[in-house]
Coordinates of C-alpha atoms and ligand atoms in Angstrom, one line a residue:
M17 CA -7.3 15.4 -36.8
Q18 CA -5.1 18.2 -38.3
R19 CA -1.5 18.0 -37.0
I20 CA 0.3 21.4 -36.9
L21 CA 4.1 21.5 -37.1
N22 CA 6.7 24.1 -36.2
Y23 CA 8.1 26.0 -39.2
I24 CA 11.9 26.2 -38.6
N25 CA 14.6 27.0 -41.2
G26 CA 11.9 26.7 -44.0
E27 CA 10.8 23.2 -43.0
Y28 CA 7.9 21.8 -41.1
L29 CA 9.2 20.0 -38.0
E30 CA 7.8 18.1 -35.1
P31 CA 8.5 19.6 -31.7
V32 CA 11.6 18.2 -30.1
S33 CA 9.4 16.8 -27.2
R34 CA 7.2 15.0 -29.7
G35 CA 4.3 16.2 -27.5
Y36 CA 1.2 17.9 -28.7
L37 CA -1.5 20.1 -27.2
E38 CA -5.2 19.8 -28.1
G39 CA -6.5 22.4 -30.6
Y40 CA -10.2 23.2 -30.4
N41 CA -12.8 24.3 -32.8
P42 CA -14.7 26.6 -30.4
A43 CA -18.0 26.5 -32.4
L44 CA -18.1 22.7 -31.9
G45 CA -16.4 22.6 -28.5
S46 CA -14.3 19.7 -29.7
V47 CA -10.7 18.9 -30.5
Y48 CA -9.8 19.0 -34.2
S49 CA -6.0 19.7 -34.2
E50 CA -2.8 18.8 -32.6
V51 CA -0.6 21.8 -31.6
P52 CA 3.1 21.3 -31.0
D53 CA 4.0 21.5 -27.3
S54 CA 7.3 23.1 -28.0
D55 CA 9.9 24.3 -25.5
E56 CA 13.2 26.0 -25.3
R57 CA 14.9 23.3 -27.5
D58 CA 12.7 24.3 -30.4
V59 CA 13.4 27.9 -29.8
E60 CA 17.1 27.2 -29.8
L61 CA 16.8 25.5 -33.2
A62 CA 14.9 28.4 -34.5
V63 CA 17.4 30.9 -33.2
K64 CA 20.3 29.0 -34.8
A65 CA 18.5 29.1 -38.2
A66 CA 17.6 32.7 -37.8
E67 CA 21.2 33.7 -37.0
E68 CA 22.5 31.9 -40.0
A69 CA 19.9 33.5 -42.3
F70 CA 20.5 37.0 -40.9
E71 CA 23.7 37.7 -42.9
Q72 CA 21.9 37.1 -46.3
W73 CA 18.6 38.7 -45.4
S74 CA 20.0 41.8 -43.9
N75 CA 22.2 42.3 -46.9
F76 CA 19.3 42.1 -49.4
T77 CA 18.3 45.5 -50.8
Q78 CA 15.2 47.0 -49.3
E79 CA 13.5 46.4 -52.7
Q80 CA 14.4 42.7 -52.7
R81 CA 12.9 42.3 -49.2
S82 CA 9.8 44.3 -50.1
D83 CA 9.3 42.2 -53.3
I84 CA 9.3 39.0 -51.3
L85 CA 6.8 40.5 -48.8
L86 CA 4.5 41.5 -51.6
R87 CA 4.7 38.0 -53.1
I88 CA 3.7 36.6 -49.7
A89 CA 0.7 39.1 -49.7
Q90 CA -0.2 37.8 -53.2
G91 CA 0.1 34.2 -52.1
L92 CA -2.2 34.8 -49.1
E93 CA -4.7 36.7 -51.3
A94 CA -4.8 33.8 -53.7
R95 CA -5.7 31.5 -50.7
M96 CA -8.1 33.9 -49.1
E97 CA -11.1 31.5 -48.8
E98 CA -9.0 28.7 -47.4
F99 CA -7.4 31.0 -44.8
A100 CA -10.7 32.6 -43.8
L101 CA -12.3 29.2 -43.2
A102 CA -9.3 28.0 -41.2
E103 CA -9.4 31.2 -39.1
T104 CA -13.1 30.7 -38.3
N105 CA -12.7 27.1 -37.4
D106 CA -9.8 27.9 -35.1
Q107 CA -11.1 31.1 -33.5
G108 CA -14.9 30.9 -33.6
K109 CA -15.6 34.2 -35.3
P110 CA -18.2 34.4 -38.2
L111 CA -16.8 33.3 -41.5
W112 CA -17.9 36.5 -43.2
L113 CA -15.8 38.4 -40.7
S114 CA -12.7 36.4 -41.4
R115 CA -13.3 37.0 -45.1
A116 CA -14.1 40.7 -44.7
M117 CA -11.6 41.7 -42.0
D118 CA -9.0 39.2 -40.7
I119 CA -7.4 37.8 -43.8
P120 CA -7.8 41.0 -46.0
R121 CA -6.1 42.9 -43.2
A122 CA -3.3 40.4 -43.0
V123 CA -2.8 41.0 -46.7
S124 CA -2.9 44.8 -46.2
N125 CA -0.3 44.5 -43.4
L126 CA 2.1 42.8 -45.7
K127 CA 1.5 45.2 -48.5
F128 CA 1.7 48.3 -46.3
Y129 CA 5.0 47.5 -44.6
A130 CA 6.6 46.3 -47.9
N131 CA 5.8 49.7 -49.3
A132 CA 6.4 51.8 -46.2
A133 CA 9.9 50.3 -45.7
L134 CA 10.9 51.7 -49.1
N135 CA 9.9 55.1 -47.9
L136 CA 11.6 55.2 -44.5
N137 CA 14.2 58.0 -44.4
G138 CA 17.2 58.5 -42.2
E139 CA 18.0 61.9 -40.7
F140 CA 20.6 64.4 -41.9
H141 CA 21.8 67.4 -39.8
K142 CA 24.3 70.0 -41.1
T143 CA 26.0 71.4 -38.0
D144 CA 28.1 74.0 -39.9
N145 CA 29.9 74.1 -43.2
H146 CA 32.4 71.5 -42.1
I147 CA 30.4 69.2 -39.9
F148 CA 27.4 67.1 -40.8
N149 CA 25.6 64.1 -39.2
Y150 CA 23.6 61.4 -40.8
T151 CA 21.8 58.5 -39.2
L152 CA 21.9 54.9 -40.2
R153 CA 19.1 52.4 -39.4
S154 CA 20.3 48.8 -39.2
P155 CA 18.3 45.7 -38.4
I156 CA 18.5 44.5 -34.8
G157 CA 19.2 40.9 -35.7
V158 CA 17.0 38.1 -34.3
V159 CA 13.8 39.3 -32.8
G160 CA 10.7 37.7 -31.1
C161 CA 7.1 38.3 -32.0
I162 CA 4.4 37.0 -29.7
S163 CA 0.7 37.3 -30.6
P164 CA -2.7 36.6 -29.1
W165 CA -5.8 34.6 -30.2
N166 CA -8.4 37.3 -30.9
L167 CA -7.3 38.4 -34.4
P168 CA -4.9 35.6 -35.1
L169 CA -3.4 36.2 -38.5
Y170 CA -4.2 39.9 -38.5
L171 CA -2.0 40.6 -35.5
F172 CA 0.6 37.9 -36.3
T173 CA 1.3 39.6 -39.6
W174 CA 1.1 43.1 -38.0
K175 CA 4.1 42.1 -35.9
I176 CA 6.3 40.0 -38.2
T177 CA 6.0 42.1 -41.3
P178 CA 7.7 45.3 -40.1
A179 CA 10.4 43.1 -38.5
L180 CA 11.1 41.3 -41.7
A181 CA 10.8 44.4 -43.9
M182 CA 13.7 46.0 -41.9
G183 CA 16.0 43.0 -42.4
N184 CA 15.5 41.2 -39.1
C185 CA 15.1 37.4 -38.7
V186 CA 12.0 36.5 -36.7
I187 CA 11.1 33.9 -34.1
A188 CA 7.3 34.1 -34.0
K189 CA 4.9 32.5 -31.6
P190 CA 1.1 32.6 -32.3
S191 CA -1.3 31.9 -29.6
E192 CA -1.6 28.2 -28.8
I193 CA -5.4 28.7 -28.9
T194 CA -5.4 29.8 -32.5
P195 CA -2.2 28.6 -34.3
M196 CA -3.7 27.4 -37.6
T197 CA -3.4 30.3 -40.0
A198 CA 0.1 31.3 -38.7
S199 CA 1.1 27.7 -39.4
M200 CA -0.3 27.8 -42.9
L201 CA 1.5 31.1 -43.6
G202 CA 4.8 29.3 -43.6
E203 CA 3.8 27.5 -46.8
V204 CA 3.0 30.8 -48.4
C205 CA 6.3 32.3 -47.3
S206 CA 8.3 29.3 -48.7
A207 CA 6.4 29.5 -52.0
A208 CA 7.1 33.3 -52.2
G209 CA 10.8 32.7 -51.9
L210 CA 11.4 33.8 -48.4
P211 CA 14.9 32.5 -47.6
K212 CA 15.1 29.6 -45.1
G213 CA 15.4 30.7 -41.4
V214 CA 14.2 34.3 -41.9
L215 CA 10.9 33.5 -40.4
N216 CA 10.5 30.7 -37.8
I217 CA 7.1 29.9 -36.3
I218 CA 7.1 28.0 -33.0
H219 CA 3.9 26.8 -31.5
G220 CA 3.1 26.0 -27.9
L221 CA 2.4 27.4 -24.5
G222 CA 3.2 30.9 -23.4
T223 CA 4.9 29.7 -20.3
K224 CA 7.2 27.4 -22.3
V225 CA 7.8 28.8 -25.7
G226 CA 6.8 32.5 -25.0
S227 CA 9.1 32.7 -22.0
A228 CA 11.9 30.9 -23.8
I229 CA 11.7 33.5 -26.5
T230 CA 11.6 36.3 -23.9
A231 CA 14.6 34.9 -22.0
H232 CA 16.8 33.9 -25.0
A233 CA 20.0 36.0 -24.9
K234 CA 20.3 36.1 -28.7
I235 CA 16.8 37.5 -29.2
K236 CA 17.3 41.2 -29.0
A237 CA 13.8 42.6 -29.2
I238 CA 10.3 41.5 -28.2
S239 CA 7.2 42.7 -29.9
F240 CA 4.2 41.4 -27.8
T241 CA 0.5 41.7 -28.0
G242 CA -1.7 40.2 -25.3
G243 CA -2.8 40.6 -21.7
T244 CA -1.4 43.2 -19.3
K245 CA -0.3 40.5 -16.8
T246 CA 1.7 38.7 -19.5
G247 CA 3.2 42.0 -20.6
A248 CA 4.4 42.5 -17.0
E249 CA 5.9 39.1 -16.9
I250 CA 7.7 39.6 -20.2
S251 CA 9.1 43.0 -18.9
R252 CA 10.3 41.4 -15.7
I253 CA 12.5 39.0 -17.8
A254 CA 13.4 41.2 -20.8
A255 CA 14.0 44.6 -19.1
P256 CA 17.1 43.5 -17.1
M257 CA 18.5 42.1 -20.3
F258 CA 18.0 45.5 -21.9
K259 CA 15.9 44.1 -24.7
K260 CA 13.9 46.5 -26.9
M261 CA 10.2 45.9 -26.1
S262 CA 7.0 46.9 -27.7
L263 CA 4.0 45.9 -25.6
E264 CA 0.4 46.1 -26.8
L265 CA -1.8 45.1 -23.8
G266 CA -5.3 45.0 -22.5
G267 CA -8.0 47.7 -22.5
K268 CA -11.3 48.7 -20.9
N269 CA -12.4 51.3 -23.5
P270 CA -15.0 54.0 -22.8
N271 CA -17.6 54.9 -25.4
I272 CA -18.8 58.4 -24.5
I273 CA -22.2 59.5 -25.9
F274 CA -23.3 63.1 -25.6
S275 CA -26.9 64.2 -26.0
D276 CA -26.0 66.2 -29.1
C277 CA -24.8 63.1 -31.0
D278 CA -26.2 61.9 -34.3
F279 CA -28.5 59.4 -32.5
E280 CA -29.2 56.7 -35.1
K281 CA -25.6 56.6 -36.2
T282 CA -24.4 56.4 -32.6
V283 CA -26.6 53.5 -31.7
K284 CA -25.4 51.5 -34.7
I285 CA -21.7 52.2 -34.3
S286 CA -21.9 51.6 -30.5
A287 CA -23.4 48.1 -31.1
A288 CA -20.6 47.3 -33.6
A289 CA -18.0 48.7 -31.2
A290 CA -19.4 46.5 -28.4
F291 CA -20.0 43.2 -30.1
T292 CA -17.9 42.8 -33.3
N293 CA -15.8 39.6 -33.0
Q294 CA -17.9 38.6 -29.9
G295 CA -16.4 41.7 -28.1
E296 CA -13.0 40.1 -28.4
I297 CA -11.2 43.0 -29.9
C298 CA -8.9 45.0 -27.6
L299 CA -10.5 48.2 -29.1
C300 CA -14.1 47.3 -28.3
G301 CA -16.0 49.9 -26.3
S302 CA -17.3 48.0 -23.3
R303 CA -18.1 50.9 -20.9
I304 CA -20.9 53.0 -22.6
F305 CA -21.3 56.3 -20.9
V306 CA -24.6 58.1 -22.0
Q307 CA -25.6 61.6 -21.1
E308 CA -28.5 61.4 -18.8
T309 CA -30.9 63.5 -21.0
I310 CA -30.9 60.8 -23.7
Y311 CA -30.1 57.8 -21.4
E312 CA -33.5 56.1 -21.5
K313 CA -34.0 56.7 -25.2
F314 CA -30.5 55.4 -26.0
K315 CA -31.1 52.3 -23.8
I316 CA -34.3 51.3 -25.6
S317 CA -32.8 51.8 -29.1
F318 CA -29.5 50.1 -28.2
I319 CA -31.3 47.0 -26.9
E320 CA -33.3 46.8 -30.1
E321 CA -30.2 47.2 -32.2
V322 CA -28.3 44.6 -30.3
K323 CA -31.2 42.1 -30.5
K324 CA -30.5 42.0 -34.2
R325 CA -27.1 40.6 -33.5
T326 CA -27.8 36.9 -33.7
V327 CA -25.6 34.3 -32.1
S328 CA -25.2 31.4 -34.4
D329 CA -23.0 28.9 -36.2
P330 CA -20.1 31.0 -37.5
L331 CA -20.4 29.4 -40.9
I332 CA -23.9 30.8 -41.4
Q333 CA -23.8 34.1 -43.3
S334 CA -26.3 35.8 -40.9
S335 CA -24.2 35.0 -37.9
K336 CA -23.3 38.2 -36.1
L337 CA -21.6 36.7 -33.1
G338 CA -19.8 33.4 -33.3
A339 CA -18.2 31.3 -30.6
I340 CA -16.0 32.4 -27.7
A341 CA -12.4 31.4 -28.5
S342 CA -11.8 28.9 -25.7
K343 CA -13.7 27.2 -22.9
Q344 CA -11.5 28.9 -20.3
H345 CA -12.4 32.3 -21.7
F346 CA -16.1 31.4 -22.1
E347 CA -16.1 30.6 -18.3
K348 CA -14.3 33.8 -17.5
I349 CA -16.9 35.9 -19.3
L350 CA -19.8 34.1 -17.6
S351 CA -18.1 34.6 -14.2
Y352 CA -18.0 38.4 -14.9
I353 CA -21.7 38.3 -15.7
E354 CA -22.3 36.6 -12.3
L355 CA -20.0 39.2 -10.6
A356 CA -22.1 42.0 -12.3
K357 CA -25.2 40.6 -10.6
Q358 CA -23.4 40.4 -7.2
E359 CA -22.3 44.0 -7.7
G360 CA -25.9 45.1 -8.1
G361 CA -26.1 45.2 -11.9
K362 CA -29.3 44.7 -13.8
I363 CA -29.1 42.5 -16.9
L364 CA -31.0 44.3 -19.7
L365 CA -30.3 41.8 -22.4
G366 CA -28.5 38.4 -22.6
G367 CA -26.5 37.5 -19.6
E368 CA -26.2 33.8 -20.4
A369 CA -24.6 31.1 -22.5
V370 CA -26.5 30.3 -25.7
K371 CA -27.1 26.6 -26.5
L372 CA -27.3 26.1 -30.3
E373 CA -28.7 23.1 -32.1
G374 CA -27.1 20.9 -34.7
R375 CA -23.3 20.7 -35.1
C376 CA -22.7 23.6 -32.7
V377 CA -24.6 22.0 -29.8
D378 CA -21.4 21.8 -27.6
G379 CA -19.9 25.1 -28.8
W380 CA -19.1 28.0 -26.5
F381 CA -21.5 30.8 -27.3
I382 CA -22.6 33.8 -25.1
A383 CA -25.5 36.1 -25.8
P384 CA -24.7 39.8 -26.3
T385 CA -25.1 41.2 -22.8
I386 CA -26.1 44.7 -21.7
I387 CA -25.9 45.6 -18.0
E388 CA -26.9 48.8 -16.2
G389 CA -27.0 50.0 -12.6
L390 CA -23.3 49.4 -11.8
P391 CA -21.0 52.1 -10.3
Y392 CA -18.2 53.2 -12.5
D393 CA -15.6 52.0 -10.1
C394 CA -16.9 48.4 -9.4
R395 CA -14.8 45.5 -10.7
V396 CA -17.0 44.8 -13.7
N397 CA -16.4 48.4 -14.8
Q398 CA -12.7 48.4 -14.1
E399 CA -11.4 45.0 -15.2
E400 CA -11.1 43.7 -18.8
I401 CA -13.7 41.2 -19.7
F402 CA -12.9 40.9 -23.4
G403 CA -16.2 39.4 -24.4
P404 CA -19.8 40.3 -25.5
V405 CA -20.6 42.2 -22.3
V406 CA -21.1 45.9 -22.0
T407 CA -22.3 48.3 -19.3
L408 CA -24.4 51.4 -19.6
V409 CA -23.5 54.2 -17.2
P410 CA -25.4 57.6 -17.2
F411 CA -23.5 60.9 -16.7
T412 CA -24.4 64.6 -16.5
T413 CA -21.4 66.7 -17.2
E414 CA -18.3 66.6 -19.3
A415 CA -16.0 66.7 -16.2
E416 CA -17.9 63.8 -14.6
V417 CA -17.6 61.5 -17.7
L418 CA -13.9 62.3 -18.1
M419 CA -13.3 61.3 -14.5
M420 CA -15.2 58.0 -14.9
A421 CA -13.7 57.3 -18.3
N422 CA -10.2 57.8 -17.1
S423 CA -10.7 55.9 -13.8
T424 CA -9.4 52.5 -15.0
P425 CA -5.7 51.4 -15.1
Y426 CA -6.1 51.0 -18.9
G427 CA -5.8 53.5 -21.7
L428 CA -6.0 51.9 -25.1
A429 CA -8.9 53.4 -27.1
C430 CA -11.9 55.7 -26.6
T431 CA -14.9 56.6 -28.8
I432 CA -16.7 60.0 -28.5
F433 CA -20.1 60.8 -30.1
T434 CA -21.1 64.4 -30.4
E435 CA -21.9 66.8 -33.2
N436 CA -20.1 69.6 -31.3
L437 CA -16.7 69.7 -32.8
S438 CA -15.1 71.8 -30.0
K439 CA -16.4 69.5 -27.4
A440 CA -15.1 66.5 -29.3
H441 CA -11.6 67.9 -29.5
R442 CA -11.7 69.0 -25.9
V443 CA -12.6 65.6 -24.6
A444 CA -10.2 63.8 -27.0
A445 CA -7.4 65.9 -25.6
K446 CA -8.2 65.0 -22.0
I447 CA -8.9 61.3 -22.5
E448 CA -6.1 59.1 -21.2
S449 CA -5.8 56.7 -24.2
G450 CA -3.5 56.2 -27.2
I451 CA -6.4 56.1 -29.7
V452 CA -9.5 58.2 -29.9
W453 CA -12.3 57.8 -32.5
I454 CA -14.8 60.7 -32.9
N455 CA -18.1 59.6 -34.4
C456 CA -16.7 56.4 -35.7
W457 CA -15.0 53.2 -34.5
L458 CA -12.3 50.9 -35.8
E459 CA -11.5 53.2 -38.8
R460 CA -7.9 52.2 -39.3
D461 CA -5.3 54.0 -41.4
L462 CA -2.2 51.8 -41.1
R463 CA 0.1 54.9 -41.2
T464 CA -1.2 56.1 -37.8
P465 CA 0.5 55.3 -34.5
F466 CA -1.3 52.5 -32.7
G467 CA -0.9 51.7 -29.0
G468 CA -2.0 52.4 -25.4
V469 CA -1.1 54.4 -22.3
K470 CA -1.0 53.4 -18.7
Q471 CA -1.4 49.6 -18.4
S472 CA -2.5 49.2 -22.0
G473 CA 1.1 49.2 -23.3
V474 CA 4.4 50.7 -24.0
G475 CA 5.5 51.9 -27.5
R476 CA 3.5 52.3 -30.7
E477 CA 3.0 50.1 -33.7
G478 CA 1.7 51.2 -37.1
G479 CA 3.3 53.4 -39.7
F480 CA 7.0 54.2 -39.5
E481 CA 6.9 53.6 -35.7
A482 CA 6.9 49.8 -36.1
L483 CA 9.6 49.9 -38.7
K484 CA 11.8 52.1 -36.5
F485 CA 11.2 49.8 -33.5
F486 CA 12.8 47.0 -35.5
T487 CA 16.0 48.9 -36.1
E488 CA 19.0 50.2 -34.2
E489 CA 19.8 53.8 -35.0
K490 CA 23.4 55.0 -35.4
N491 CA 24.5 58.6 -35.8
V492 CA 27.6 59.3 -37.9
C493 CA 29.2 62.7 -37.5
V494 CA 31.7 63.7 -40.2
K495 CA 34.1 66.7 -40.1
I496 CA 35.5 67.7 -43.4
Ligands
NAD27 P1 -2.1 36.4 -23.3 O1 -1.3 37.4 -22.7 O2 -2.6 35.3 -22.5 O3 -1.3 35.6 -24.5 C1 -0.8 36.3 -25.6 C2 0.4 35.6 -26.1 O4 1.4 35.5 -25.1 C3 0.1 34.1 -26.5 O5 0.8 33.7 -27.6 C4 0.6 33.4 -25.2 O6 0.9 32.0 -25.5 C5 1.8 34.2 -24.9 N1 2.2 34.1 -23.5 C6 1.5 33.7 -22.4 N2 2.2 33.7 -21.3 C7 3.5 34.1 -21.7 C8 4.7 34.3 -21.0 N3 4.8 34.1 -19.6 N4 5.8 34.7 -21.7 C9 5.7 35.0 -23.0 N5 4.6 34.8 -23.7 C10 3.5 34.3 -23.1 O7 -3.3 37.1 -24.1 P2 -4.5 36.5 -24.9 O8 -5.5 35.9 -23.9 O9 -4.0 35.6 -25.9 O10 -5.1 37.8 -25.6 C11 -6.1 38.6 -25.0 C12 -5.4 39.8 -24.5 O11 -4.7 40.5 -25.5 C13 -6.4 40.9 -24.0 O12 -6.0 41.4 -22.8 C14 -6.5 41.9 -25.1 O13 -6.9 43.2 -24.7 C15 -5.1 41.9 -25.5 N6 -4.9 42.4 -26.9 C16 -4.3 43.7 -27.0 C17 -4.2 44.2 -28.2 C18 -3.6 45.6 -28.4 O14 -3.2 45.9 -29.5 N7 -3.3 46.3 -27.4 C19 -4.7 43.6 -29.4 C20 -5.3 42.3 -29.2 C21 -5.4 41.8 -27.9

């Protein structure tokens, strides 16, 4: 049994309650770790440590802070294999994916923000020959970062790094479902020379630790990634306290396929967009709209392509889909498949749990599932499932597909496949989402703004946006 501890003031500490939650390996369906069941008392200790550390950390030069972040990146890179295995055991995703995507991306986040912070400029405005204005950006102070379970270290570092880079001290809470790699990161931070108290990692339930972070008067900003309902709850508490908030929430992303697409490429990318990470990426394209003239052809090819995506032990190199992150989520996904049947959907592929043999016999696995015959406005096509389940919906005209694509309360990402550039840009402009990919998916340039519209979020991460979020801006006007 691996016991995880909180990381407060540079030390690994037991939770004040001395209580622990059960941490599961989803591929085995069994408990393998103990996760601190922390509460507001642990948050209080962390806030104290962060407040004390702030004076020193915020007075470091930008270069000094960036150097430490780059050393953390190097430390993480040196332990890549260990972190990749830990991520897979905790989350259920294939090991090759942790190696190829999750941990390398965490390293990139650290490197990117360490460098970007050195290049963030203030503004200068000359009003006339006697008056000029300049803007100062100062760190906010103690800030909270709350992250989800689908891309654990990837999203944890995406949040804490810009906060640290700009001189803030952080109280961070990874998901209680996948706390392992965030916990290990504390060791790397200490070894890299991050001063005590600058980063504090508190584990536990959202309703205890998450809400204590949200409600703490001395935590001035909240950067949150997770479900829309949780985002609403955080806003309910933090908005009347006038906290700065960045909310990256759920999605129900359309993948729009026009008949003039590059067919082979579209089939392959659509399968990846649907089922990478078991469909547990907020950017996955789960509603696949296909122009009617190629609908049948696409359906056949897509099914063939998805059949190649084997569900297996995540430690096996050929595994394309690993385990679902938690039992509760596994049951939720299966309930949506049942709902799809009730709503008149036809299961074209999958539609059931997969029972593996050997060490994964009790793991939580679901076959990649393709459903057709559902109206665009039924629950399955409107609510976020966040698993390996997609629907195929035919369309005739551009206007019709735009109406259906924009019909959900979400607006995170969209994918468009067409070789007609004018059409691609026209549809991209009219789609209600913060991110649009044309003839590709999940191509990420960390300099670009990232986030959603409608119920998919408020604010943008990425590039200078995230760095600016973690600062207060002050304009100074001088008359000579
Ligand atoms: P979740 O909202 O249940 O939990 C996210 C985090 O919030 C966890 O650390 C959790 O402990 C904490 N939390 C829960 N209740 C809280 C509360 N009342 N106050 C404060 N914190 C609380 O989400 P999840 O199930 O971990 O993640 C899946 C969701 O995240 C999906 O909806 C997915 O679309 C979304 N997501 C969005 C993005 C994005 O960038 N927009 C990225 C990844 C995941």
